[in-house]
Coordinates of C-alpha atoms in Angstrom, one line a residue:
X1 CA 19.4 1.4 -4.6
X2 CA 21.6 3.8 -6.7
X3 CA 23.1 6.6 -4.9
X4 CA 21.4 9.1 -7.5
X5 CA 17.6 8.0 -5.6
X6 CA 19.0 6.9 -1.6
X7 CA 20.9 10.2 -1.3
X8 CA 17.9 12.3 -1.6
X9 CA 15.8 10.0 0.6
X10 CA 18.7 10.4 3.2
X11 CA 18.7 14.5 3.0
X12 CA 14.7 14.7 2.7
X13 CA 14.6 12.4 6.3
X14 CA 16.9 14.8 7.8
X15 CA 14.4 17.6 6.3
X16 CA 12.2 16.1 8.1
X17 CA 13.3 15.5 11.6
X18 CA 15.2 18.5 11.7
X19 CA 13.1 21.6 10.0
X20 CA 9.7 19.6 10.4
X21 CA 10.5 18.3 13.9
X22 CA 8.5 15.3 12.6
X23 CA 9.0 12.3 15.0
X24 CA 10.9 9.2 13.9
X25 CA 8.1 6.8 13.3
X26 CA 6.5 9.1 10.7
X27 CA 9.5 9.6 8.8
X28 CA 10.0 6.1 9.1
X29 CA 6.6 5.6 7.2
X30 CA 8.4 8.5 4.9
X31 CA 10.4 6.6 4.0
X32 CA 9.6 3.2 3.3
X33 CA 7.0 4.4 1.0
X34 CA 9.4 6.4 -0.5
X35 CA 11.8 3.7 -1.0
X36 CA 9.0 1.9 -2.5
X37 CA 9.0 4.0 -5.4
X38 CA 12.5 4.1 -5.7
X39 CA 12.6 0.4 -5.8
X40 CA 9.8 1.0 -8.7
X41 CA 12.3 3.2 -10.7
X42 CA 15.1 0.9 -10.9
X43 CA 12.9 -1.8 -12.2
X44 CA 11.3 0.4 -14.8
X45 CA 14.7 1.5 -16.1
X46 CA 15.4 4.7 -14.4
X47 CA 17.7 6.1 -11.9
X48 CA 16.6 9.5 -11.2
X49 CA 14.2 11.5 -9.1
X50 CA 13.7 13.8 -12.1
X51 CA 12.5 11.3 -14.1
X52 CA 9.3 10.5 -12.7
X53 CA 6.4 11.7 -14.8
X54 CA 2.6 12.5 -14.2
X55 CA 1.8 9.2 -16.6
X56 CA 4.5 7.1 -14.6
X57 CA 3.0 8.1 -11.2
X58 CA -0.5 7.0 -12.4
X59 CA 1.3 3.5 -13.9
X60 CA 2.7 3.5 -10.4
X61 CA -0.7 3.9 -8.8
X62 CA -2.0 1.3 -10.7
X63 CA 0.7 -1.4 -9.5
X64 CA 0.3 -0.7 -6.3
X65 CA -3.5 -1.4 -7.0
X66 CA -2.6 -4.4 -8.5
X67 CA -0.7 -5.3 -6.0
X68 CA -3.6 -5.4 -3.5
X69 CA -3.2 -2.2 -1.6
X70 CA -6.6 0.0 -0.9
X71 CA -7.6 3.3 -1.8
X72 CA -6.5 4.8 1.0
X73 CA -2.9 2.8 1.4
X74 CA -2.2 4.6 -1.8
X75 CA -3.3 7.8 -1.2
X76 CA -0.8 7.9 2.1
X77 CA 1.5 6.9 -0.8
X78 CA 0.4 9.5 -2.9
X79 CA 0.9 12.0 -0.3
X80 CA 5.0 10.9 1.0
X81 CA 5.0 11.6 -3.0
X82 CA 4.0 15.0 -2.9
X83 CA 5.8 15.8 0.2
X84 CA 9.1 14.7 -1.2
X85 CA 8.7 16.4 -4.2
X86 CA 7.8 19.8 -3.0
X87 CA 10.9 19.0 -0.9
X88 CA 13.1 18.1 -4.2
X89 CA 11.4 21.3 -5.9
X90 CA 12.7 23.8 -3.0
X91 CA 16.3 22.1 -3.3
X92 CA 16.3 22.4 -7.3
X93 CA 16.4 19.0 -8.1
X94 CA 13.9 18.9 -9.7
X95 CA 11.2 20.9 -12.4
X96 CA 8.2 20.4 -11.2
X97 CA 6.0 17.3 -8.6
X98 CA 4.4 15.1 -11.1
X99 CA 2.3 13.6 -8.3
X100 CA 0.3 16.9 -8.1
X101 CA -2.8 16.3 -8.9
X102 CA -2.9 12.7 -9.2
X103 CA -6.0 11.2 -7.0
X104 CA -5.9 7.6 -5.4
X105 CA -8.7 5.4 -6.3
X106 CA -11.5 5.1 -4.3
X107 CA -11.7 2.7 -0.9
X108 CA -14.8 0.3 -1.3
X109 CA -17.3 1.7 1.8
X110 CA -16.7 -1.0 4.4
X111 CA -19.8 -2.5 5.7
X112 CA -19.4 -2.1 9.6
X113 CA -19.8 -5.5 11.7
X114 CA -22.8 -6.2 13.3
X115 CA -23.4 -9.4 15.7
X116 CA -27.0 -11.2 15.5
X117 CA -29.9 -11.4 17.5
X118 CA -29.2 -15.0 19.0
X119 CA -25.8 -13.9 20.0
X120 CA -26.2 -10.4 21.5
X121 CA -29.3 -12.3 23.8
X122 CA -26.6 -14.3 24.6
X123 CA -24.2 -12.3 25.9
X124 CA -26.5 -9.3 27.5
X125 CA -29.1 -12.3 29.3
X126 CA -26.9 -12.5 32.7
X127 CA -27.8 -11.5 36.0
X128 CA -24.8 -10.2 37.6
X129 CA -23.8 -9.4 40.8
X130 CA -20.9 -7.4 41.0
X131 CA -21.8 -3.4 41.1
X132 CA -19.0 -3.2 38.1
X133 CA -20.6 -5.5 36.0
X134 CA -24.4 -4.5 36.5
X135 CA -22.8 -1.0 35.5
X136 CA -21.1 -2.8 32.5
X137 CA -24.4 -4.5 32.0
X138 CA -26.6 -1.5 31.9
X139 CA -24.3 0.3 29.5
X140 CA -24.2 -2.2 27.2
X141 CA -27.8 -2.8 27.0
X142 CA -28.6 1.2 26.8
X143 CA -26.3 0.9 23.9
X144 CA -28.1 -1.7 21.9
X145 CA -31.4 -0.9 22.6
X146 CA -31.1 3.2 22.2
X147 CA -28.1 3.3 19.3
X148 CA -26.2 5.3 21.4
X149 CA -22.5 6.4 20.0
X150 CA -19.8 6.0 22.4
X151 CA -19.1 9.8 22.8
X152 CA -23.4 9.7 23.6
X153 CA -22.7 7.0 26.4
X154 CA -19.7 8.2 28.3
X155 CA -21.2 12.1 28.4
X156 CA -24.7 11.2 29.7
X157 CA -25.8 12.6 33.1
X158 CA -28.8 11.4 35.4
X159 CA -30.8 14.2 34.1
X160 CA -30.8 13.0 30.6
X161 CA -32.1 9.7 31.9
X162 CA -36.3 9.6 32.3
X163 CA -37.0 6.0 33.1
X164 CA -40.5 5.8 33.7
X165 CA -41.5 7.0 30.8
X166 CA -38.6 5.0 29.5
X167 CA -37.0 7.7 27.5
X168 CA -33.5 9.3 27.3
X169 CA -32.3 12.6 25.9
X170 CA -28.5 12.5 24.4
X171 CA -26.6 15.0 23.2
X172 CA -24.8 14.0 19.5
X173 CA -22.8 15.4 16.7
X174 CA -22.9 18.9 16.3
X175 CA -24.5 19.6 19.5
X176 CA -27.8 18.1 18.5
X177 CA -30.3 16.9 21.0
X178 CA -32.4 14.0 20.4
X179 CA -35.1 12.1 22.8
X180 CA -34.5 8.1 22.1
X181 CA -36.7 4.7 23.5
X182 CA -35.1 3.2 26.1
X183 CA -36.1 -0.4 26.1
X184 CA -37.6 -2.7 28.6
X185 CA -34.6 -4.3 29.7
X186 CA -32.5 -1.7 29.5
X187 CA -34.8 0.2 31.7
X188 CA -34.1 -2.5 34.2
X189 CA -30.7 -3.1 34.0
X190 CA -29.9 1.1 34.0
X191 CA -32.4 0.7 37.7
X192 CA -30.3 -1.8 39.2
X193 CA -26.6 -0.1 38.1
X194 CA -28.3 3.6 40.0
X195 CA -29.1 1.8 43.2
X196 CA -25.7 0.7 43.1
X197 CA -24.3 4.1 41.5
X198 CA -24.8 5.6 45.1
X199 CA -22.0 3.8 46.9
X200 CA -19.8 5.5 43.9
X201 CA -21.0 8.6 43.5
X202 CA -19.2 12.3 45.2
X203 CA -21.9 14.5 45.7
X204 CA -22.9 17.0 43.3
X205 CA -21.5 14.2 40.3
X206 CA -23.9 14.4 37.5
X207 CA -22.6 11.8 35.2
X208 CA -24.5 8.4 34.6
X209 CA -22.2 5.7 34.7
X210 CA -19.0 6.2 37.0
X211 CA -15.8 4.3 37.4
X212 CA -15.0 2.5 40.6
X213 CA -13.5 5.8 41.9
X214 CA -16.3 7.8 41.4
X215 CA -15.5 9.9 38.7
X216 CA -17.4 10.0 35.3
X217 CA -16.0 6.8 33.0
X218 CA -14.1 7.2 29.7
X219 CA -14.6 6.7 26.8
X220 CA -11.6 4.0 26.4
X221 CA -12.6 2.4 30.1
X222 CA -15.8 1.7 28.1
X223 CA -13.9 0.1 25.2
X224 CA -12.0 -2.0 27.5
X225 CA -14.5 -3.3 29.4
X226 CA -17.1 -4.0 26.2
X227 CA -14.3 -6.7 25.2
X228 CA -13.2 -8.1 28.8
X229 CA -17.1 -8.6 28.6
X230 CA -17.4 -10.4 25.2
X231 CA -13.9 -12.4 26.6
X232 CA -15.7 -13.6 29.5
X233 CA -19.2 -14.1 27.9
X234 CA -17.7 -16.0 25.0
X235 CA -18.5 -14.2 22.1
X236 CA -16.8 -14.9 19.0
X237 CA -15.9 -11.7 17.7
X238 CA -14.1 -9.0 19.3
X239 CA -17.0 -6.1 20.8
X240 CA -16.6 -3.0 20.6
X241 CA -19.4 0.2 21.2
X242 CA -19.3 0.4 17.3
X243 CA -20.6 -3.0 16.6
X244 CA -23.3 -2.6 19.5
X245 CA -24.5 1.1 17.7
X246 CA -24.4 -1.1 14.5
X247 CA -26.2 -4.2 15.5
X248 CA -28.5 -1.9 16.9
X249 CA -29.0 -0.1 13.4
X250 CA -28.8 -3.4 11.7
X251 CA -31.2 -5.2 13.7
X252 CA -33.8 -2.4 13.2
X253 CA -34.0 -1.8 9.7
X254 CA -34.1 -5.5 9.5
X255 CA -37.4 -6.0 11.1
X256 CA -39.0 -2.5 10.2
X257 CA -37.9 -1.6 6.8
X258 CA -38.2 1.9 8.0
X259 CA -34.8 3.9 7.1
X260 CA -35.9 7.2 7.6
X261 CA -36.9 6.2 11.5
X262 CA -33.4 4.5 11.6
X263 CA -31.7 8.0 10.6
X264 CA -33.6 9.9 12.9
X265 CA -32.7 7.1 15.8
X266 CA -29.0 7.0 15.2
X267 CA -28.7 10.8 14.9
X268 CA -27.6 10.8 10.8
X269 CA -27.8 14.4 9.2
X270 CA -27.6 12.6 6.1
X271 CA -29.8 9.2 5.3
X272 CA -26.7 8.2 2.8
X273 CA -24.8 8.0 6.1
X274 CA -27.7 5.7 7.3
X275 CA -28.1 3.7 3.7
X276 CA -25.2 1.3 4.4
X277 CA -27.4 -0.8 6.9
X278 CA -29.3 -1.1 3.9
X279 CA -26.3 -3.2 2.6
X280 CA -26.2 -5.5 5.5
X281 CA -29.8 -6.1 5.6
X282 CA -29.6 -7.1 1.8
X283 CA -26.9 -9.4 3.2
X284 CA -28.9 -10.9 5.2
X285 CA -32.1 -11.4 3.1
X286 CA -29.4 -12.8 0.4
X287 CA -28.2 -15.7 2.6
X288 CA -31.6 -16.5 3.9
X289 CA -32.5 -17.3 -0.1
X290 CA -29.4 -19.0 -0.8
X291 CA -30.4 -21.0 2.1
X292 CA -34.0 -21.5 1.2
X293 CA -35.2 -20.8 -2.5
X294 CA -35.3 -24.4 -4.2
X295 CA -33.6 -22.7 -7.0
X296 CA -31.4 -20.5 -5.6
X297 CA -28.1 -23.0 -5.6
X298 CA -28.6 -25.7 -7.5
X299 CA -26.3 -28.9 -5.8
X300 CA -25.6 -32.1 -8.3
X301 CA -26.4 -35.2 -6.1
X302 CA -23.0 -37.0 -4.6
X303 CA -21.2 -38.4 -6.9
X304 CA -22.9 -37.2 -10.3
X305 CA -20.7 -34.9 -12.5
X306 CA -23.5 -33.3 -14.2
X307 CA -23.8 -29.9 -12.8
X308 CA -27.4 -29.2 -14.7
X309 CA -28.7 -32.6 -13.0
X310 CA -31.9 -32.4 -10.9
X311 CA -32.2 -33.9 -7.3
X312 CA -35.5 -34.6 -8.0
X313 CA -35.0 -36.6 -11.4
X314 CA -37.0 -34.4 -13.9

């Protein structure tokens, strides 16, 4: 790299750690970015900073599209752009930041992960007999058959719980309260974790499920033992309390067909927030036809070349 494009990366670093008090990973991430671009330069016949125009930054966008990175990959890259050159601008180097109002593309909304029905029964259909696990147990089934979010979960007390009439009230975004079915057997397994719960529990502790020292358990002890759980159960995926929330969703819409009731369940201000388990369960019903409609794939028989010939011989 010429010394005309690495000197200014070298005094924009020390810019950074020193006046910014950034800490060294991010202006390691600075700076590879950075050097990126400066790698971009050279090949496209240039050799200084001032150089770079509006229209090259966009060409530049579009490589690094090309090259397979994500709407969002690019808009970090977009944004070490910026930084630099507001940087270059206060320093004199340069006229103006031609990455100013350029705009990364936009991601493609991942579909969240979801496990099916035949596998969750799988791995929630155990009997434990450790008090930690029928606690791990009842968490995980409140989760799948109320939606719960994570945050939801870990901040429930006992007096949000009503298990006779098989209902619980949690608290979600924006400090909305909503009143949620519990099902059958999570009504069960959340009855055998609170006769346990007492050999935990400090008095005067209102929160649901505890760790093994009695105080309320977090959020990221809830993570951790979601996946030790799907480890020793055998599943094969990775769990987490997203994919339960999402199965939950998933599972739902699948047999009901009822997206507004799916909003109001997981707590969506917004049923566009709620409309991508509408892409799933399309998914879903795609696969089943592929699977099933006679015409749906059409397969030569083995050994014939004809793509258009029929199994049947018509």
């Amino acid at each position: 790299m010429p010394q005309s494009l690495s000197g200014s990366l070298a005094d924009f670093a020390s810019h950074l750690e020193s006046e910014k008090r950034h800490s060294p990973r991010t202006c390691e991430h600075y700076l590879r970015d950075l050097q990126r671009l400066a790698v971009w330069l050279v090949e496209s016949g240039t050799e200084r900073w001032g150089n770079l125009t509006s229209h090259e930054v966009r060409r530049y966008v579009a490589r690094l599209s090309k090259d397979g990175l994500g709407g969002r990959s690019i808009a970090r890259h977009l944004s070490a752009i910026r930084r630099f050159y507001q940087y270059l601008l206060r320093e004199g180097l340069v006229k103006d930041n031609p990455a100013l109002d350029i705009r990364a593309p936009k991601s493609g909304r991942r579909l969240p992960k979801v496990a099916d029905v035949d596998q969750l029964n799988h791995l929630l259909d155990v009997n434990p007999d450790d008090p930690l696990e029928i606690r791990d147990l009842a968490m995980f089934e409140l989760m799948y058959s109320s939606g719960l979010r994570l945050s939801e979960l870990a901040g429930l007390n006992l007096t949000a719980l009503d298990l006779s009439g098989h209902e619980v009230r949690v608290l979600g975004k924006g400090n909305k309260e909503r009143i949620l079915p519990v099902g059958g057997k999570a009504a069960a397994a959340l009855g055998r974790w609170l006769a346990c719960r007492k050999a935990f529990a400090g008095e005067g502790e209102p929160a649901v499920f505890l760790s093994q020292r009695g105080s309320r358990l977090s959020r990221r002890s809830i993570q951790a033992r979601l996946a030790r759980w799907g480890v020793v159960q055998g599943a094969d995926q990775r769990l987490n309390p997203h994919m339960l929330r999402h199965s939950f969703a998933s599972h739902m819409l699948e047999s009901s067909g009822d997206l507004r009731a799916v909003q109001e369940l997981l707590g969506h201000a917004d049923i566009a927030t709620t409309q991508v388990y509408t892409h799933l369960d399309f998914q879903h019903l795609a696969r089943v036809y592929d699977q099933s409609h006679p015409r749906a794939r059409r397969r030569s028989p083995a050994g014939s070349s004809d793509k258009f010939s029929d199994p049947a011989g018509h």
